PDB file of C-alpha atoms and ligand atoms in Angstrom:
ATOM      1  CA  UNK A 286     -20.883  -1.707   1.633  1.00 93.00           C
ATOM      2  CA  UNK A 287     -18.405  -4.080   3.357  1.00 97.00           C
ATOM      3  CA  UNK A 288     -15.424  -3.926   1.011  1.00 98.00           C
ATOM      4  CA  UNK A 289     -11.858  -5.126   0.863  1.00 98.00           C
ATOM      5  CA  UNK A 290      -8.642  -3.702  -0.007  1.00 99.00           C
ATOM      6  CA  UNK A 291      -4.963  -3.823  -0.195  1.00 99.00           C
ATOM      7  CA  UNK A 292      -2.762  -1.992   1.828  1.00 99.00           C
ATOM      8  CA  UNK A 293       1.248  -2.092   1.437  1.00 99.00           C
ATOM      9  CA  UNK A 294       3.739  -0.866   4.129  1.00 99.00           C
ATOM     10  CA  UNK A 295       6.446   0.370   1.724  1.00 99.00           C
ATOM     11  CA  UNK A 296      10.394  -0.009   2.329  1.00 99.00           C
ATOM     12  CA  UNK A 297      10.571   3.476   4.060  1.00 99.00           C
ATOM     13  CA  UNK A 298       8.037   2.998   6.415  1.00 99.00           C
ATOM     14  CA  UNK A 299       9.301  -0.481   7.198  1.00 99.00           C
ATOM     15  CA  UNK A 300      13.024   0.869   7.561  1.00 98.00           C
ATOM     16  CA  UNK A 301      11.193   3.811   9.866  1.00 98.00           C
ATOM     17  CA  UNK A 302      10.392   1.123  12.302  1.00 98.00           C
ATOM     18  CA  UNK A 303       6.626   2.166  12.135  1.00 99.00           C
ATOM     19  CA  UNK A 304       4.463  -0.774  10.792  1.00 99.00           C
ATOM     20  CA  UNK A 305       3.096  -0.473  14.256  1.00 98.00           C
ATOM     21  CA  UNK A 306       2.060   2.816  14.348  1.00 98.00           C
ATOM     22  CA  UNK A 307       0.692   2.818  10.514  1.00 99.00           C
ATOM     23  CA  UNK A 308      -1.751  -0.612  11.429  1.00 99.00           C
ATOM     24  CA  UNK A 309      -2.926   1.449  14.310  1.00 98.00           C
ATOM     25  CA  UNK A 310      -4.294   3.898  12.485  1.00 98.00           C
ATOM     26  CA  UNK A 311      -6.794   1.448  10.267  1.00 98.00           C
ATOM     27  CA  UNK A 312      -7.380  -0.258  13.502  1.00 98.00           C
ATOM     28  CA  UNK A 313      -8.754   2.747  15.350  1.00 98.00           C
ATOM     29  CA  UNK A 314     -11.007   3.325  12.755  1.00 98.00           C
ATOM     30  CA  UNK A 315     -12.956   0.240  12.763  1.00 98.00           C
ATOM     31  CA  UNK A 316     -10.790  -1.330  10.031  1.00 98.00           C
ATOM     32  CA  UNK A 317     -10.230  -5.534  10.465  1.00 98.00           C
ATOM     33  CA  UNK A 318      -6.744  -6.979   8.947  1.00 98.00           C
ATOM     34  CA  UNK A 319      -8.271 -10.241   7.671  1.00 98.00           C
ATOM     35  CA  UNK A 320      -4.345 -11.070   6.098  1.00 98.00           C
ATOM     36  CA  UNK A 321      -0.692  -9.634   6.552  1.00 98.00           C
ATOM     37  CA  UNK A 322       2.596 -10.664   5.383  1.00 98.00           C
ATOM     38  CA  UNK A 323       6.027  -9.151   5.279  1.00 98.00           C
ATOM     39  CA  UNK A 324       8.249 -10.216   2.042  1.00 98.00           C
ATOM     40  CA  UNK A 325      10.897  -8.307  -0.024  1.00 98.00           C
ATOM     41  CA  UNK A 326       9.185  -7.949  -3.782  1.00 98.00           C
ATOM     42  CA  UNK A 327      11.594  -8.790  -6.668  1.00 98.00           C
ATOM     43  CA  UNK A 328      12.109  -6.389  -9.272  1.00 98.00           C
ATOM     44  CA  UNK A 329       9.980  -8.793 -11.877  1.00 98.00           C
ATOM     45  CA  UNK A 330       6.715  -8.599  -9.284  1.00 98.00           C
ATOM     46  CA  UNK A 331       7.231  -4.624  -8.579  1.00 98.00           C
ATOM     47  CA  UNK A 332       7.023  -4.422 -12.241  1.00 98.00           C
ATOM     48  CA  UNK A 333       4.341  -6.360 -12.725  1.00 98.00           C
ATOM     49  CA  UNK A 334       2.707  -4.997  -9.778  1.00 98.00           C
ATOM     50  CA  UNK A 335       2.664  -1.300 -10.704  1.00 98.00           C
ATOM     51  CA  UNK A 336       2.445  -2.427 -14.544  1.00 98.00           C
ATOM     52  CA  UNK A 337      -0.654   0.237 -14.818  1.00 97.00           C
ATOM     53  CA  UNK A 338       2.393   3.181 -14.364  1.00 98.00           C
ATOM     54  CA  UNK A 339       4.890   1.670 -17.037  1.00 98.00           C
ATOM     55  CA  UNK A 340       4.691   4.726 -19.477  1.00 98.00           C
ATOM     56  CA  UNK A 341       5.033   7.027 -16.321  1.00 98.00           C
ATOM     57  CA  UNK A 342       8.722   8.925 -15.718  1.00 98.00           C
ATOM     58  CA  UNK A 343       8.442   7.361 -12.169  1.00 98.00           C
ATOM     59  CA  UNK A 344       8.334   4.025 -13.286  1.00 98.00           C
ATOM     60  CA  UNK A 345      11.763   2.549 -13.156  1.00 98.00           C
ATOM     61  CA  UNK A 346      12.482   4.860  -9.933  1.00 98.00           C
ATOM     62  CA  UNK A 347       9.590   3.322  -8.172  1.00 98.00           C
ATOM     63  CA  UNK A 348       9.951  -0.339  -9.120  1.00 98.00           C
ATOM     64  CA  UNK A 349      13.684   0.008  -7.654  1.00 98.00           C
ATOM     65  CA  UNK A 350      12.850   1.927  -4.604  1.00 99.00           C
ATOM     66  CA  UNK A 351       9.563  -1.207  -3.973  1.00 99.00           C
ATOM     67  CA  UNK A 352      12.580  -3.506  -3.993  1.00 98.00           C
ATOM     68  CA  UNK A 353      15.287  -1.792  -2.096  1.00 98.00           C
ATOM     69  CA  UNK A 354      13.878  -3.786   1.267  1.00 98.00           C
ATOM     70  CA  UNK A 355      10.934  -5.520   3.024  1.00 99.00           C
ATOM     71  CA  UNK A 356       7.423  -4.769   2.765  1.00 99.00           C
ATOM     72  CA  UNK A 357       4.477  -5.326   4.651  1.00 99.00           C
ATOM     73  CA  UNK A 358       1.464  -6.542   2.515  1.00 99.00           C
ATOM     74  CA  UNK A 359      -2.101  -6.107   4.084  1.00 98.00           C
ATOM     75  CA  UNK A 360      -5.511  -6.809   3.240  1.00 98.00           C
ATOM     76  CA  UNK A 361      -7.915  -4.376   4.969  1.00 98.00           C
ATOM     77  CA  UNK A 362     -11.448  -5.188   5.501  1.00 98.00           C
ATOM     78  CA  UNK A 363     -14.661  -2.952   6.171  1.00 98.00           C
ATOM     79  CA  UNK A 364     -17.629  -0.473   5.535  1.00 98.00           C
ATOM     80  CA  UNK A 365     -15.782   1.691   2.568  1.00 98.00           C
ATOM     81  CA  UNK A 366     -12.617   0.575   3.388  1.00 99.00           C
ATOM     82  CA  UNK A 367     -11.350   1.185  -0.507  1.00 99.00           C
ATOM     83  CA  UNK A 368     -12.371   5.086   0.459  1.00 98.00           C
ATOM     84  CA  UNK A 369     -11.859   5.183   3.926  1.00 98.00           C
ATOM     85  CA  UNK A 370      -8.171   3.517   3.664  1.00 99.00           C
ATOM     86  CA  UNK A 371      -7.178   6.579   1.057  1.00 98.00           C
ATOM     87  CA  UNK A 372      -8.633   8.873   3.646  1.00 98.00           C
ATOM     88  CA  UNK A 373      -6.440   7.666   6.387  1.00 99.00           C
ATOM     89  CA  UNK A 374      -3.157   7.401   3.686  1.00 99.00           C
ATOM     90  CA  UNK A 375      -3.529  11.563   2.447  1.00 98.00           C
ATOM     91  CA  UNK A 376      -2.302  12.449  -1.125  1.00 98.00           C
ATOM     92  CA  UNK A 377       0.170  11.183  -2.815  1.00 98.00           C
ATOM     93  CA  UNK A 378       2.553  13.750  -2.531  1.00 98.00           C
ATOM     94  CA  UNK A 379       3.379  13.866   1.694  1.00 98.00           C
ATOM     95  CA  UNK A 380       3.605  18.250   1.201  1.00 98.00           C
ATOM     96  CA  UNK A 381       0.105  17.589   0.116  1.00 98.00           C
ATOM     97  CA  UNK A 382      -1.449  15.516   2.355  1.00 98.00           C
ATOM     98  CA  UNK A 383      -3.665  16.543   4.952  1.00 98.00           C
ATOM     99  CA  UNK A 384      -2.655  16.589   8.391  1.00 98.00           C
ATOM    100  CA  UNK A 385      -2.806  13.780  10.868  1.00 98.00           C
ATOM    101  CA  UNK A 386      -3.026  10.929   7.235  1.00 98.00           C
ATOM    102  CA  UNK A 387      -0.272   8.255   7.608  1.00 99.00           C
ATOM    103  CA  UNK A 388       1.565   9.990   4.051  1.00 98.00           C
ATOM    104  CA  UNK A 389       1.572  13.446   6.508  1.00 98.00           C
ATOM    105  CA  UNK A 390       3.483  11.642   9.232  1.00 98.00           C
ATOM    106  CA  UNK A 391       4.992   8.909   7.900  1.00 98.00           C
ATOM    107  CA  UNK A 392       6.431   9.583   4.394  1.00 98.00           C
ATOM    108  CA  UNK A 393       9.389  10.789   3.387  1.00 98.00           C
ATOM    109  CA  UNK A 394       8.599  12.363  -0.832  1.00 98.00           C
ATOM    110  CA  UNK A 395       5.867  11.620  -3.414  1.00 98.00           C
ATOM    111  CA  UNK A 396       7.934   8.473  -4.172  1.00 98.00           C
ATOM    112  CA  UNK A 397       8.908   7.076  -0.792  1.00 98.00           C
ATOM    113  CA  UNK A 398       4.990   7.701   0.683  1.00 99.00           C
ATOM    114  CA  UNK A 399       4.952   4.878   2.950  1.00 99.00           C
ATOM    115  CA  UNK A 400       2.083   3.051   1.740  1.00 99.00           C
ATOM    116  CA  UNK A 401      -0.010   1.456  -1.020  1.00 99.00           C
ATOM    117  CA  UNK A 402      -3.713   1.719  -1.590  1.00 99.00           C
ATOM    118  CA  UNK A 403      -6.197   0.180  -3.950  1.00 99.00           C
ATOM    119  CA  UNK A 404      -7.992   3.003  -5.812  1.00 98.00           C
ATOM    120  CA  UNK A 405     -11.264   0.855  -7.053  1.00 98.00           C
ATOM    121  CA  UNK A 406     -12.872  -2.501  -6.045  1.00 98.00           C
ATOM    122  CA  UNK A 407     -11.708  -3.801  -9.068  1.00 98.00           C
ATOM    123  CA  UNK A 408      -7.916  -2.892  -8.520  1.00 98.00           C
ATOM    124  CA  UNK A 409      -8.626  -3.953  -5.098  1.00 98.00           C
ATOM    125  CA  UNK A 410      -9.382  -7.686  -6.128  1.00 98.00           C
ATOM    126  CA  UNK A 411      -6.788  -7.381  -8.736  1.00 98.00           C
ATOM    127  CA  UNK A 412      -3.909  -6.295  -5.970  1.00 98.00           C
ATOM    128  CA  UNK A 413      -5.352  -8.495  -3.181  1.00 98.00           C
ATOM    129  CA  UNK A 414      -5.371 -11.692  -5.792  1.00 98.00           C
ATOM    130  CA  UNK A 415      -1.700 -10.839  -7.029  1.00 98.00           C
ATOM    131  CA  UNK A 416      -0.580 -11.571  -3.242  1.00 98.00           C
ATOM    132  CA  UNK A 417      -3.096 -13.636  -1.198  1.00 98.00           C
ATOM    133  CA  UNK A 418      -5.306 -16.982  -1.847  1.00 97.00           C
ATOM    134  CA  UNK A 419      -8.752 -16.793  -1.138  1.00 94.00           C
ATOM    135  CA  UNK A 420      -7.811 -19.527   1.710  1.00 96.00           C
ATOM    136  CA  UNK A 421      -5.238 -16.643   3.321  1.00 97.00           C
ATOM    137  CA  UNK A 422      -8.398 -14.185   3.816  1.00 97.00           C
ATOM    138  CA  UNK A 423      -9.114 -14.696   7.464  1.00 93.00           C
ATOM    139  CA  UNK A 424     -12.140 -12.614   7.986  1.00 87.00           C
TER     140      UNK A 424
HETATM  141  O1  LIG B  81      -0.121   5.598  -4.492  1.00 98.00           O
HETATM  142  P1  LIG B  81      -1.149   6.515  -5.130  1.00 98.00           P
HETATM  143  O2  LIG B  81      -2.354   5.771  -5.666  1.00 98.00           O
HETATM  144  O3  LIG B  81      -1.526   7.664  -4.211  1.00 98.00           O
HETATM  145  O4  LIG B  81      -0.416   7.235  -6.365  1.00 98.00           O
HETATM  146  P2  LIG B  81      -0.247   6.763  -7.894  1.00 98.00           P
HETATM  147  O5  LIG B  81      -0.478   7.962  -8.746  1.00 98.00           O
HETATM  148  O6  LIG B  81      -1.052   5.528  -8.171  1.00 98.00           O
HETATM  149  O7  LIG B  81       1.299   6.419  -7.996  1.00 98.00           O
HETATM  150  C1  LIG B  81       1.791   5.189  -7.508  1.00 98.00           C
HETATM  151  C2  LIG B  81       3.064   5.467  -6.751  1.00 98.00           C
HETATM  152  O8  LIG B  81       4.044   5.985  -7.638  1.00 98.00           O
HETATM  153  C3  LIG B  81       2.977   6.539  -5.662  1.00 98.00           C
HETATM  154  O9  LIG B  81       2.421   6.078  -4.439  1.00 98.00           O
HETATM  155  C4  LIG B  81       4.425   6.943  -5.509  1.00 98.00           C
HETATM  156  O10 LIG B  81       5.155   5.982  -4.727  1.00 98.00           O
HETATM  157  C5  LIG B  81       4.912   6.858  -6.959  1.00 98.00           C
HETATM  158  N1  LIG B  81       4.903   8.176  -7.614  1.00 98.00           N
HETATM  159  C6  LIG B  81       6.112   8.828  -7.841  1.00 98.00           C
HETATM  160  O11 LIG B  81       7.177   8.293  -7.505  1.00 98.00           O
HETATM  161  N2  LIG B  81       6.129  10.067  -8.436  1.00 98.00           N
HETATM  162  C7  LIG B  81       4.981  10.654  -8.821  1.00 98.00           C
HETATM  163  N3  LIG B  81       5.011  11.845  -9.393  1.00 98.00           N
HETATM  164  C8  LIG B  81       3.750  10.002  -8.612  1.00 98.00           C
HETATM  165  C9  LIG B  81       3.743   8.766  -8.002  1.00 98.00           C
HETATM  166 MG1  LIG B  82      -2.478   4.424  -7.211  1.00 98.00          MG
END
């Protein structure tokens, strides 16, 4: 099924100088960009964006480490791509994640893992919603 999801570059990555290298690996698989932006979230939106993980021990870590610089904010488009992009981003935790995934060669811990990706289509819309207009969707 041709899905869409959202994909997030995450301050270490960006500060790693790799946004490159980490859009090159959806492109090579067959995966279309159809919207990209780079913006620094405030701490009110990284809230609000990982709201789902408020009760979590991570929270108020993660929420400060989303803001500490730029991101770049992606929507990914494709057969599977809500599957196929978690594939390409490994586990979570980087010591966990298979070898040759962006989170393998890219991140630095399970909280600096140097992307985002929507888990479900309906997170998917939620997440692509929260940053894009259906006018920014380029396909
Ligand atoms: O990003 P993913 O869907 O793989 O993981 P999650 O369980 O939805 O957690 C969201 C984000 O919280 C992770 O990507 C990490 O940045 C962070 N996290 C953390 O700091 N410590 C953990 N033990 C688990 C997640
Ligand atoms: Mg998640």
């Amino acid at each position: 099924m041709m899905e869409r999801t959202l994909s997030i570059i995450k301050p270490d990555a960006v500060k790693k100088n790799v946004i490159g290298k980490i859009v090159d690996r959806f492109e090579s698989q067959g995966i279309r960009i159809v919207a990209m932006k780079k913006l620094q979230l405030s701490l009110e939106e990284a809230k609000a964006f990982y709201a789902v993980h408020k009760e979590r021990p991570f929270y108020e870590s993660l929420t400060q480490f989303m803001t500490s610089g730029p991101v770049v904010v992606m929507v990914l488009e494709g057969e599977g791509v809500i599957a196929k992009n978690r594939a390409i981003m490994g586990a979570t935790n980087p010591a966990q994640a298979d070898p040759g995934t962006i989170r393998a060669d890219f991140a630095s811990n399970v909280e600096q893992n140097a992307v985002h990706g929507s888990d479900a289509p309906e997170t998917a819309a939620q997440e692509i919603a929260f940053f894009f207009s259906g006018r920014q969707l380029i396909g």
